[in-house]
PDB file of C-alpha atoms in Angstrom:
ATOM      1  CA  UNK A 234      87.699 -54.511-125.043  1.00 47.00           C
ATOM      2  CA  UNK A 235      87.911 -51.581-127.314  1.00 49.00           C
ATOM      3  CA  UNK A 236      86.730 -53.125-130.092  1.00 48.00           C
ATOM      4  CA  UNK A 237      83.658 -54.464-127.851  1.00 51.00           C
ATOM      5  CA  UNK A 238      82.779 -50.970-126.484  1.00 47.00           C
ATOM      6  CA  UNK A 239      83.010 -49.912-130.273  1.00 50.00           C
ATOM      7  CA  UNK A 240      80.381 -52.163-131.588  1.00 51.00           C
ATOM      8  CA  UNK A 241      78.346 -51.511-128.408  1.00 55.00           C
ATOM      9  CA  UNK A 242      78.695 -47.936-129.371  1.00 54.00           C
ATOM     10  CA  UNK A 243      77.773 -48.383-132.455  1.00 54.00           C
ATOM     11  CA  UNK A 244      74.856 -50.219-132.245  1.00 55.00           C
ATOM     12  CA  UNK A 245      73.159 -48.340-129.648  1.00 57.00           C
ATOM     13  CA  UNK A 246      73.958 -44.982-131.770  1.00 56.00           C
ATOM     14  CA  UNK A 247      71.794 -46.947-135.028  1.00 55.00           C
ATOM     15  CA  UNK A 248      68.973 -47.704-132.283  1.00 55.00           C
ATOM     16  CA  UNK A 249      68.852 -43.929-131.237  1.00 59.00           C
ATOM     17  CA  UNK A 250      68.843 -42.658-134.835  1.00 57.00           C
ATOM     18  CA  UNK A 251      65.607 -45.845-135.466  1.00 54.00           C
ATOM     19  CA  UNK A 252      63.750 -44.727-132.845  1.00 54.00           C
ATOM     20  CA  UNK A 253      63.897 -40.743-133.780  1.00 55.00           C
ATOM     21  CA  UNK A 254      63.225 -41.815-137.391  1.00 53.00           C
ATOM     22  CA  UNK A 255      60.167 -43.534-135.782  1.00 49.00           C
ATOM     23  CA  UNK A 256      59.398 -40.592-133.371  1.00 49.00           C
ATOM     24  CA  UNK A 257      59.729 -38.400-136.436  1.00 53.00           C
ATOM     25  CA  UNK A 258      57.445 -40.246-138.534  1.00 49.00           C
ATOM     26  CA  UNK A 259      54.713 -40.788-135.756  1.00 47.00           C
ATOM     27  CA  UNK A 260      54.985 -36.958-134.782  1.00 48.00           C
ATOM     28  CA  UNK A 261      54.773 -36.325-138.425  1.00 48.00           C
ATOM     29  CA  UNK A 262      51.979 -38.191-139.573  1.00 47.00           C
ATOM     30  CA  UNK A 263      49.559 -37.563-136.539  1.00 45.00           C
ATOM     31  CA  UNK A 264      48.791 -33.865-137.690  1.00 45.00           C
ATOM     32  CA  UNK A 265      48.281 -35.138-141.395  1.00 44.00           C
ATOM     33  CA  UNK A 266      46.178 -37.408-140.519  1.00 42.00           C
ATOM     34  CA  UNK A 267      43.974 -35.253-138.137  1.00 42.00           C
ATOM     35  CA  UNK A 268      44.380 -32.546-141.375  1.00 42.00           C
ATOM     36  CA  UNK A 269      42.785 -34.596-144.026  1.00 42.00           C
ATOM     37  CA  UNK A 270      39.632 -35.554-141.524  1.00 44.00           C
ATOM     38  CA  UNK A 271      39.531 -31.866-141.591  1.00 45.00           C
ATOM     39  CA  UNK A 272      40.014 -31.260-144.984  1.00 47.00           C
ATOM     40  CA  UNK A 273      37.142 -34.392-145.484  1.00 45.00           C
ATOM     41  CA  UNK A 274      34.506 -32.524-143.314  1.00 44.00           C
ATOM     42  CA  UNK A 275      35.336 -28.913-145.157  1.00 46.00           C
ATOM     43  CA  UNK A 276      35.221 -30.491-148.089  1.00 42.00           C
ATOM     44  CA  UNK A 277      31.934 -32.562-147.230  1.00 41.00           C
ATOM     45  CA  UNK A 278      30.335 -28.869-145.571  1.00 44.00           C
ATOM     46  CA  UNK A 279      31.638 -27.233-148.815  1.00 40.00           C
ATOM     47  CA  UNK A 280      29.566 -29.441-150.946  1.00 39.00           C
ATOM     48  CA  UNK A 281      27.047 -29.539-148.981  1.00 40.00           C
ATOM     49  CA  UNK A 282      27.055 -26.094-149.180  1.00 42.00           C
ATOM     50  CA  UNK A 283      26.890 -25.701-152.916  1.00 42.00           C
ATOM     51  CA  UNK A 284      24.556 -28.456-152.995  1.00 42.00           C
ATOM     52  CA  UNK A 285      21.992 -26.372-151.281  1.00 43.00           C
ATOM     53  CA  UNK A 286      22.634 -22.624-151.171  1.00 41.00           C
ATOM     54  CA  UNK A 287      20.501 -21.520-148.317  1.00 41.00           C
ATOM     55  CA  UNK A 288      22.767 -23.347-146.202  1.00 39.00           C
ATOM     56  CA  UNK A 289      25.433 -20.932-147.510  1.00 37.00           C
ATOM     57  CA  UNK A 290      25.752 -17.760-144.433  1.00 38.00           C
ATOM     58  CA  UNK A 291      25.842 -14.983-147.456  1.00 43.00           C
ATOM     59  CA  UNK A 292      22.678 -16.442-149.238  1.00 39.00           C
ATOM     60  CA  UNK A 293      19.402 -15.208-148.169  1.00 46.00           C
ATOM     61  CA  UNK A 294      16.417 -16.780-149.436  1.00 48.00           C
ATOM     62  CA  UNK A 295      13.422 -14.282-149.994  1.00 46.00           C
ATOM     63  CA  UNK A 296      10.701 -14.777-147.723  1.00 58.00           C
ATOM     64  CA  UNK A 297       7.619 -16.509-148.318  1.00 57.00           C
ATOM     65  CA  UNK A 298       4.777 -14.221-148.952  1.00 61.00           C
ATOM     66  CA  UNK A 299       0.795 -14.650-149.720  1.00 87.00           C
ATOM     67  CA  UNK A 300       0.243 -13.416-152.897  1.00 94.00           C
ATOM     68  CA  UNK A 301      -3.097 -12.404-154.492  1.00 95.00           C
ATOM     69  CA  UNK A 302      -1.994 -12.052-158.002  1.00 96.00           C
ATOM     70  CA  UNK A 303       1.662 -12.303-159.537  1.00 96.00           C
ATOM     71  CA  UNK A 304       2.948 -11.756-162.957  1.00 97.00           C
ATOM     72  CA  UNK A 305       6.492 -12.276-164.894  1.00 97.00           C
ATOM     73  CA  UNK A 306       9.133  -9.638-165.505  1.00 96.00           C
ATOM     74  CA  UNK A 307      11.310  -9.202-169.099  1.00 95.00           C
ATOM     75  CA  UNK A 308      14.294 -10.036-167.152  1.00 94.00           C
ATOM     76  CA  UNK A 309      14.690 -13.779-166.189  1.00 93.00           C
ATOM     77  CA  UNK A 310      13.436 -14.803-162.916  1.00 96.00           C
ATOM     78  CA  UNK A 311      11.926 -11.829-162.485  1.00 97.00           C
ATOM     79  CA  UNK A 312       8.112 -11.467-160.719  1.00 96.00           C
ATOM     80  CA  UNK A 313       5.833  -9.205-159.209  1.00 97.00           C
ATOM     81  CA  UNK A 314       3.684 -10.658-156.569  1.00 97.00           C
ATOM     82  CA  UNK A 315       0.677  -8.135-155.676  1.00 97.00           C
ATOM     83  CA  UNK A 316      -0.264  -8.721-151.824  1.00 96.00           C
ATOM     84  CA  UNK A 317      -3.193  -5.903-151.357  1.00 96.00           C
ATOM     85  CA  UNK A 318      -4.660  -3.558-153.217  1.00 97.00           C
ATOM     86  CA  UNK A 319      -6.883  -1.978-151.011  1.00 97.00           C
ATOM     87  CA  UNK A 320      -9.587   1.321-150.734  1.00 96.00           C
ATOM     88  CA  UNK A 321      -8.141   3.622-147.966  1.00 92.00           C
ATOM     89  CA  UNK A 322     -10.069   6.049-146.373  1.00 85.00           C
ATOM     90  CA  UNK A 323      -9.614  10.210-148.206  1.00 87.00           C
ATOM     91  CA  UNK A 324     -10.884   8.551-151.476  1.00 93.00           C
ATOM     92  CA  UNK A 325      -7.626   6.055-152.245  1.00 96.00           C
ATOM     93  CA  UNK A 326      -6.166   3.148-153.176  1.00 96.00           C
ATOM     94  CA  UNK A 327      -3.510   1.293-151.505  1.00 97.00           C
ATOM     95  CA  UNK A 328      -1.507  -1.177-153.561  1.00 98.00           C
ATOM     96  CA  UNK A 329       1.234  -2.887-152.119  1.00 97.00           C
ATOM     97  CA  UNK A 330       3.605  -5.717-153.611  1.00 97.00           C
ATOM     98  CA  UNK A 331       6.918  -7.328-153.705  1.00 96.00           C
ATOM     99  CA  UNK A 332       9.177  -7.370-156.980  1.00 97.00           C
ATOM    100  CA  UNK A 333      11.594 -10.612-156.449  1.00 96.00           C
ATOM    101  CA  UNK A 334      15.066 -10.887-158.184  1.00 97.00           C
ATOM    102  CA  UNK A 335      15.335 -14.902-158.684  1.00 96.00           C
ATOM    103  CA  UNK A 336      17.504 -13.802-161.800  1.00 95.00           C
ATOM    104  CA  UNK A 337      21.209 -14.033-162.305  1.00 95.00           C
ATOM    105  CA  UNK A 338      21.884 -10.180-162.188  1.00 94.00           C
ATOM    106  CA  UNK A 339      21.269  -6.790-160.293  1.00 95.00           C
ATOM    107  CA  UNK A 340      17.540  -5.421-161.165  1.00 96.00           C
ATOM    108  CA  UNK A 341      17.978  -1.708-161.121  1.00 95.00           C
ATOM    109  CA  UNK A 342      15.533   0.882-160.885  1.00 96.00           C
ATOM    110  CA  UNK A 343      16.799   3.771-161.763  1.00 95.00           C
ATOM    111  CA  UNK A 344      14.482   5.731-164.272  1.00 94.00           C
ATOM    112  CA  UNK A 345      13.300   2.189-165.261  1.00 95.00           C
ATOM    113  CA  UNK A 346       9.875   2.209-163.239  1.00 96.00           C
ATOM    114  CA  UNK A 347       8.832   5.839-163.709  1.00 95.00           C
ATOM    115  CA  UNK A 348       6.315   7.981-165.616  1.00 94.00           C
ATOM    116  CA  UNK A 349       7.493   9.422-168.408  1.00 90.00           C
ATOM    117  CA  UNK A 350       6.198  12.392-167.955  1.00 90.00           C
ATOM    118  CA  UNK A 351       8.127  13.085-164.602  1.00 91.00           C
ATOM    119  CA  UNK A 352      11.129  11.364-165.649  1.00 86.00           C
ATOM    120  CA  UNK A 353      13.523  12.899-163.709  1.00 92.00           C
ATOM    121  CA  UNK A 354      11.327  13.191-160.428  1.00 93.00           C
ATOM    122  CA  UNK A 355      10.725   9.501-160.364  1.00 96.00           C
ATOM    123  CA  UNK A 356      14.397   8.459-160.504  1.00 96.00           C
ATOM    124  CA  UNK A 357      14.564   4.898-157.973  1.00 96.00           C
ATOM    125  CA  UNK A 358      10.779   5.017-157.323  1.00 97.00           C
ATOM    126  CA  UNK A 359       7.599   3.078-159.063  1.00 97.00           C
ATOM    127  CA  UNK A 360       5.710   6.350-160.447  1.00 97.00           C
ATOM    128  CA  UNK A 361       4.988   4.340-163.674  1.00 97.00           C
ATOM    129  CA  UNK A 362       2.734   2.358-161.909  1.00 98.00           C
ATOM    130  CA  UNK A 363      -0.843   2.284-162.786  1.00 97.00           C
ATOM    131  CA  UNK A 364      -4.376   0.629-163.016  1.00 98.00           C
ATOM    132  CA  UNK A 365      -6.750   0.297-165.624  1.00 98.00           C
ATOM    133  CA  UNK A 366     -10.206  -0.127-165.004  1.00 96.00           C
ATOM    134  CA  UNK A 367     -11.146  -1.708-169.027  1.00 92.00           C
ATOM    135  CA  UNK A 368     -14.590  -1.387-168.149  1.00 91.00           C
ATOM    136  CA  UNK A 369     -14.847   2.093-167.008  1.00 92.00           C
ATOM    137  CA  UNK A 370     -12.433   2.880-169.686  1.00 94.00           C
ATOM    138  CA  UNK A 371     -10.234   4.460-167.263  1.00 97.00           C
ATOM    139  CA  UNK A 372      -6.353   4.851-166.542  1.00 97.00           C
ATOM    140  CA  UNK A 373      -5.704   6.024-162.513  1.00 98.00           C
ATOM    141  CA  UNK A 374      -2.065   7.154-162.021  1.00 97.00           C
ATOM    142  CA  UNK A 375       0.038   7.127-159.043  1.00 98.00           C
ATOM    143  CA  UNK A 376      -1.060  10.281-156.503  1.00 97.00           C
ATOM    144  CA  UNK A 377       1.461  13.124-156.264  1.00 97.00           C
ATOM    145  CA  UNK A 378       1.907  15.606-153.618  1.00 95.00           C
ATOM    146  CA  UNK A 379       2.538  19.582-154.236  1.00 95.00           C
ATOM    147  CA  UNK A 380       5.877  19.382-155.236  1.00 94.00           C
ATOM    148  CA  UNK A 381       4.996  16.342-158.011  1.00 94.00           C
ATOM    149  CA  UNK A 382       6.833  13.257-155.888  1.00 95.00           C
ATOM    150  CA  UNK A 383       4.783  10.489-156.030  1.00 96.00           C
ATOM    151  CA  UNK A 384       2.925   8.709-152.884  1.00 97.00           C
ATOM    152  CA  UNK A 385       5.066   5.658-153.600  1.00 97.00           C
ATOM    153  CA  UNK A 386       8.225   3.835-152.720  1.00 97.00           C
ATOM    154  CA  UNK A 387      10.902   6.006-153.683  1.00 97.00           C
ATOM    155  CA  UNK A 388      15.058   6.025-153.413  1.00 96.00           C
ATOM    156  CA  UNK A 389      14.734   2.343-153.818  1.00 97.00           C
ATOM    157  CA  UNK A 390      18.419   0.218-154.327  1.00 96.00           C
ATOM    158  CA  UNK A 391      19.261  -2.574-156.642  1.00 96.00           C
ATOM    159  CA  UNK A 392      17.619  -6.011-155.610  1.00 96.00           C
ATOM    160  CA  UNK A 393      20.378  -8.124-155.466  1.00 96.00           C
ATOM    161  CA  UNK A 394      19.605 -11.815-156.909  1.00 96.00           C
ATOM    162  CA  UNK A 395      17.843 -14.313-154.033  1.00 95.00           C
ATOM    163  CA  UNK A 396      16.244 -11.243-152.910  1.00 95.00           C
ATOM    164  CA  UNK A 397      12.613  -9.256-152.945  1.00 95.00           C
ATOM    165  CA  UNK A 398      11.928  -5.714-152.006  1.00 96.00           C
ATOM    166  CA  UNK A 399       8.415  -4.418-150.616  1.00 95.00           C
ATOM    167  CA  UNK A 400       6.877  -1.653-152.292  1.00 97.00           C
ATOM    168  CA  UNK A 401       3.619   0.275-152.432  1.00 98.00           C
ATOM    169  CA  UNK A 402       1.860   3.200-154.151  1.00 98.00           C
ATOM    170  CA  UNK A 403      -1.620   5.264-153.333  1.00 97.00           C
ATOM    171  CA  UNK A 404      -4.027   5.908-156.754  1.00 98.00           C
ATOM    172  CA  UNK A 405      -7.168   7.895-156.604  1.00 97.00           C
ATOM    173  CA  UNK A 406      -9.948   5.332-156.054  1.00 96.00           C
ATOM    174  CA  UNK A 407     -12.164   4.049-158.721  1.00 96.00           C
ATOM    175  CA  UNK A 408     -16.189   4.372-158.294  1.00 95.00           C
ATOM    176  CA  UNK A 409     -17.343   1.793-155.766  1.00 93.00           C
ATOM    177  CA  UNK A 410     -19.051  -0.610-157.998  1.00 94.00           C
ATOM    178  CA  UNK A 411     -15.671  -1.616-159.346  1.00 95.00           C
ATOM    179  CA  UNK A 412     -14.489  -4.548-157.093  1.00 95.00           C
ATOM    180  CA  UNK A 413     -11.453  -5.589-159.740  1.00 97.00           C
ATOM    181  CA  UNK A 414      -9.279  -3.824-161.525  1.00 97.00           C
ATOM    182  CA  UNK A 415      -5.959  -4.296-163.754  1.00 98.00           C
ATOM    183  CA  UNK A 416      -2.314  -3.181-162.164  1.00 98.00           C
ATOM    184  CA  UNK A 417       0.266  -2.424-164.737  1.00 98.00           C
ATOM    185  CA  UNK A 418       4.008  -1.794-163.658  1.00 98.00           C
ATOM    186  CA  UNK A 419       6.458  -1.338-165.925  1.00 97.00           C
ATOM    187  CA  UNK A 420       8.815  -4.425-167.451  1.00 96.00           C
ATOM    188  CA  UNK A 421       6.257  -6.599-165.907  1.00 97.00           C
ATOM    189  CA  UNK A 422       3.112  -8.205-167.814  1.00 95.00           C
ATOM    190  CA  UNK A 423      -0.327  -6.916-167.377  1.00 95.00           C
ATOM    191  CA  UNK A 424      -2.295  -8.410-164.165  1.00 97.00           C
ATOM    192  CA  UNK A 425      -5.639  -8.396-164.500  1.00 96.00           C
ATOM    193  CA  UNK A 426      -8.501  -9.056-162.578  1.00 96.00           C
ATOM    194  CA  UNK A 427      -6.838  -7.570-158.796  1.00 97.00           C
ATOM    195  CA  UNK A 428      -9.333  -8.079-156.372  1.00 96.00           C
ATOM    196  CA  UNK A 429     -10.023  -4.633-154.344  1.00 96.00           C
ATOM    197  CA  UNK A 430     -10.774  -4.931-150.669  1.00 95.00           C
ATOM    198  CA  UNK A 431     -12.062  -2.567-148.255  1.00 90.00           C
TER     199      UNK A 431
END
């Protein structure tokens, strides 16, 4: 009878240690299974992701804008895109455009877009900007007020790359028989031909 109740014993100790094997392995595997679907659709987001970077939260495309004249920069994937250039009423001229960083790095201002001959003063602004009227034979400079800051954008940051800033700057007005007119900003090629509108 002993011998009996041993075996008994026995066996039904080697079927509980099966079954929490089993138990163990079912418990076990469920999470790892539900983990790699997981890890499949991060993975699948993640290339997605780097397939198309918009999709990517900390990308931000530029926006779309309408352009009226546009011209390449020294630094790759660099671009100006002119959007007015306009006569303003006390005798000016309104330009305004957008300089886009498409390029791999920072594009700083600094004293990059400045006159030279106010150098320090135009520190993070556009002061070098200017238009040439090649039939007139005439260069018009950025406006200043009393105290020789320039009536442009000024204390402008790095554009970061994937990114375009909005600028502007007045200019004394050419005579009004001149409907066109070249804008020249610094680091950027010549664009000629800007239509002027009223």
């Amino acid at each position: 009878m002993r011998l009996t109740f041993k075996s008994r014993r026995t066996g039904m100790l080697a079927l509980i240690g099966l079954l929490i094997i089993f138990w163990g392995c079912v418990k076990k595997e469920g999470p790892t299974s539900s983990s790699s679907n997981n890890n499949g659709a991060q993975t699948a987001q993640t290339t997605q992701q780097n397939a198309n970077p918009a999709a990517s939260p900390e990308f931000k495309p530029a926006p779309s804008v309408r352009a009226i004249a546009t011209a390449d920069g020294e630094k790759q994937g660099t671009r100006v895109e002119i959007t007015e250039l306009k006569r303003t009423s006390n005798n000016t001229l309104t330009l305004k455009f957008q300089m886009v960083n498409d390029g791999p790095d920072k594009l700083p201002f600094s004293y990059d877009f400045g006159d030279e001959a106010n150098h320090i003063k135009d520190f993070d602004s556009i002061g070098g900007v200017n238009l040439v009227d090649s039939t007139g034979k005439k260069k018009y400079f950025v406006v200043r007020d009393t105290e020789n800051n320039c009536l442009c954008s000024r204390d402008l940051k790095d554009i970061n790359p994937g990114s375009r800033v909005s600028l502007w700057a007045k200019f004394p007005a050419p005579p009004d028989d001149v409907e066109k007119i070249s804008v020249v900003i610094p680091h950027f090629g010549p664009i000629d031909d800007v239509p002027i509108s009223r």
